[in-house]
Amino acid sequence: MENLLSVQNLTKRFGPVTANDGVNLEVRKGEIHCLFGENGAGKSTLSSCLYGYYRADSGVIRFKGEVAELNSPADALRLGIGMVHQHFVLVSNFTVLENIIVGSAGTGLFLTKSDARRKISELCESCGLSIDLDREIWELSVGEQQWVEILKALYFGAELLILDEPTAVLTPQQSDQLFRILDGMRMRGLSIILISHKLREVMQSDRVTILRKGRAIATVETSETTAEAITALMVGHKVSKHVRDRSVEPAGEVLAVDRACAIGEWGEDILKDVSFNIGRHEILGLAGVAGNGQKELFETLMGVRALSSGGFSLEGEAITKPTSREMLDRGIGFVPDDRSLEGLIPEFGAAENLILGWQRAREYCRGPFLDRRKMDALARRKIEEFKVVTASADLPVERLSGGNAQRIILAREFLHSRGLLLANQPTRGLDVAASEFVYEKILEKRAAGFAVLLASEELDDLLRLCDRIAVIFKGRIMGIVRPEETTLLELGMMMAGDAKDVQRTVQ
Amino acid sequence: MISIQRRSGSSLRWNVVCFSAAILCAFLSSAALLALSGGDAVKGFSALFTGAFGSQNALFGSLAKATPLLLVGLGTVIAFRAKIWNIGQEGQVLAGAMMAYWASLMVGSLPYWVALTVIALAGLLGGGILGLLAGYLKTRFGTNEVISTVMLNYIVIFFLAYLLDGGPWMETGVTVAYHQSPPVNPSLEWPDLFARGAGKLHIGFLFALAASAFCAILIDRTSLGYDIRAFGSNPTALRFRGTNVRRLLLVVMLLSGALAGLAGAGELFGTAHRLRAETLLGIGSSGIVVAMVGGLRPSGVMLAALFFGALKSGAIYMRLQSGTPAGLVSAMEGLVLLFFLCAVVATKFQIVRSNVHA
Ligand SMILES: Nc1ncnc2c1ncn2[C@@H]1O[C@H](COP(=O)(O)OP(=O)(O)O)[C@@H](O)[C@H]1O
Ligand SMILES: [Mg+2]
């Protein structure tokens, strides 16, 4: 097979950080080529160089055998390299059709509409993609919006499509659909560069290039390798999966939630009679499809959302009308699922983010003044302990990769919490090694006597980590089960709300 | 091969280049404007410069003009760094002056320095209360502060008009009514640090310097400053992390308005000596420009205030010398702002000469 794209010796530096270090990459015509690597390995940087957003410091990019001068995304698109961003660039009150043809050259919107419609319908058909071109963007699910982005790139003649962690925002079903579409595109001879750190997805590609610390370590045929081998290549050593220590038994009661109810903006039930408790040395898993009330449950426990009835108690003390201040002062650690929105100040560096919530605490202040020396010392310690990759403690965290940003949140929450840790999707968007790092830290807290509420969509992980697993569906707890007494199938049924036969709750 | 790229850091040298270019462009386009309006650009600018820096008197006059701009600019910085768009400085300046005037009617019997302090505090309070009111409307009813602060400007302006035009503060017993109050009690005028002829600099200048230090320390080194910057970047995270953001918003509006109010009090008791809308209007909007041009940093605002103070001060002389229209200075202010905003954008990019991909 011929190479559609070949990259030789591409290097890209950001100040002192070498994000890509002499990377070589070859992408064949008609293949799904996966870029796999830990957070900060340089995947996004590499793809940004390929579609002209960054200019490489050195190196040669050849597209269809010719040296490509990529000075802007427009250059790349003209050659046939398209990019689907994680954050979609769509006009929400335009229709699908309008969004796709907006920005197409020359002729007015109306002249081209019927031509465009025909062309797009053909594209849809050939990729096995069905979408109503006249619906407006705001009516579409996230998955469908992503299709629009893909269609847009194809409409502009992309022969190589780059997708940077496309499934991070999708449900499992939506990502299955996405892969069917990508398969259809591969059949048509299009090439796809897929950035992912989910092994399940990587294994569906044709070839994988593994990046580690900015270098392309190896390119392998997926069919000739295993998930374990790829993971080992990625981190440079074997990853051991952590499990909870069964010799430590949960005891007592740290958090008890009693028939908590919350009502949404439209009067709908968001939480309905939620009851559970967590003891010392215990991890209670919270399983459920995203959007079934997990977020709201965490928010009420953190005092940023009011309950309509019911309540909860901490260490036996009933909490009435909590505020986030009070909950932090009571020593609750909170890892929010949307870290950039709820957990970090994007323009602040690691040092300032590490004291977010504690900017008036005596440890970091002298009177009304921040104690920069103590903050810097803390930042140095935590950056090392949590292996945060950042150019400096003051580099805005919006410039860090997701995994590194998450490490800053974890460092902060583990430092300031005493007794209860609330972690909502703490490994979302993280690679295998980074996830294990998070789990290792959470297990350390369990060993230290913490009660932990851990929500995750990774059921395998919940099964090996948790003492008990609560399943939430439409704001109700469908049951609480022990991992050794349940199966993936049973959990899956409860997550889908089908709990008639299985409803039970263990203490 | 030359291309323009977003830069990942910032470079001092490039910043200097950008801002110098902005000043040059503003200067050239102002000259063009001057020429178009029938003036002699060279003569005009030399008059402007002489009026601003040509003598010790002129220099102090410029500092006096810079004083209220600096105070308003600092107040604007506090709000804008939190991305709270307080643009009610006009009204807050007036409210500060009005509250200070009102206080001055009641403190005649107090010792001089006590009275002076009370008047200054009243100025802070007047502007602060007006800011607070807009803040309250936002926290209580979700009213957009851009709209509420502008509306409050009108309310204050018309309230002042009422007070001075047939109301209780109108100057009486004169043949022509000027929509102004009688002069303030001369024993309550703010002392001058320097006074010779027209060049006068009152003690408010020291207040403004102190306020600059206060703001610089506040924003960069205190917990409150941390909250202000964090609120500007991500208010949701700040709320999730235990900060009462409503209270923060009120504090920011209070401080922001208070500094504008102090500017109003200073103008009244330091230079104008009688309450009169014309002497106060325009300070608020120029102060916003100063804050923007100063890059929302107290040190930058000090430079920008001096620059615009000199422009205002020199413009008076220029008008006398070369008969240029009064509106020209406002136009020049606008041009400076425009080019500075361009320069701010330009600093985020770099020009790269390279031969990669070859
Ligand atoms: N704009 C930038 N400025 C400075 N450093 C950056 C920038 N973008 C990425 N980096 C750094 O480059 C490295 C690679 O990042 P990235 O390509 O985002 O990794 P990945 O996508 O594999 O997680 C990281 O260390 C990251 O901090
Ligand atoms: Mg990335």
PDB file of C-alpha atoms and ligand atoms in Angstrom, chain A residues 38-45 47 86 164-165 195 197 401-402, ligand 2:
ATOM      1  CA  GLU A  38       0.056   8.812  27.679  1.00  0.00           C
ATOM      2  CA  ASN A  39      -1.198  12.300  28.438  1.00  0.00           C
ATOM      3  CA  GLY A  40       1.442  14.753  27.385  1.00  0.00           C
ATOM      4  CA  ALA A  41       3.124  12.303  25.014  1.00  0.00           C
ATOM      5  CA  GLY A  42       2.650  14.824  22.209  1.00  0.00           C
ATOM      6  CA  LYS A  43      -0.282  13.373  20.282  1.00  0.00           C
ATOM      7  CA  SER A  44      -2.289  16.571  20.071  1.00  0.00           C
ATOM      8  CA  THR A  45       0.787  18.572  19.186  1.00  0.00           C
ATOM      9  CA  SER A  47      -1.845  16.357  14.939  1.00  0.00           C
ATOM     10  CA  GLN A  86     -12.962  17.792  20.423  1.00  0.00           C
ATOM     11  CA  ASP A 164      -8.274  13.935  18.498  1.00  0.00           C
ATOM     12  CA  GLU A 165      -9.812  11.798  21.221  1.00  0.00           C
ATOM     13  CA  ILE A 195      -5.946   9.744  18.712  1.00  0.00           C
ATOM     14  CA  HIS A 197      -5.926   6.169  24.789  1.00  0.00           C
ATOM     15  CA  SER A 401      -2.855  18.181  29.137  1.00  0.00           C
ATOM     16  CA  GLY A 402      -5.944  16.722  30.791  1.00  0.00           C
TER      17      GLY A 402
HETATM   18 MG    MG C   2      -4.175  15.572  23.698  1.00  0.00          MG
END
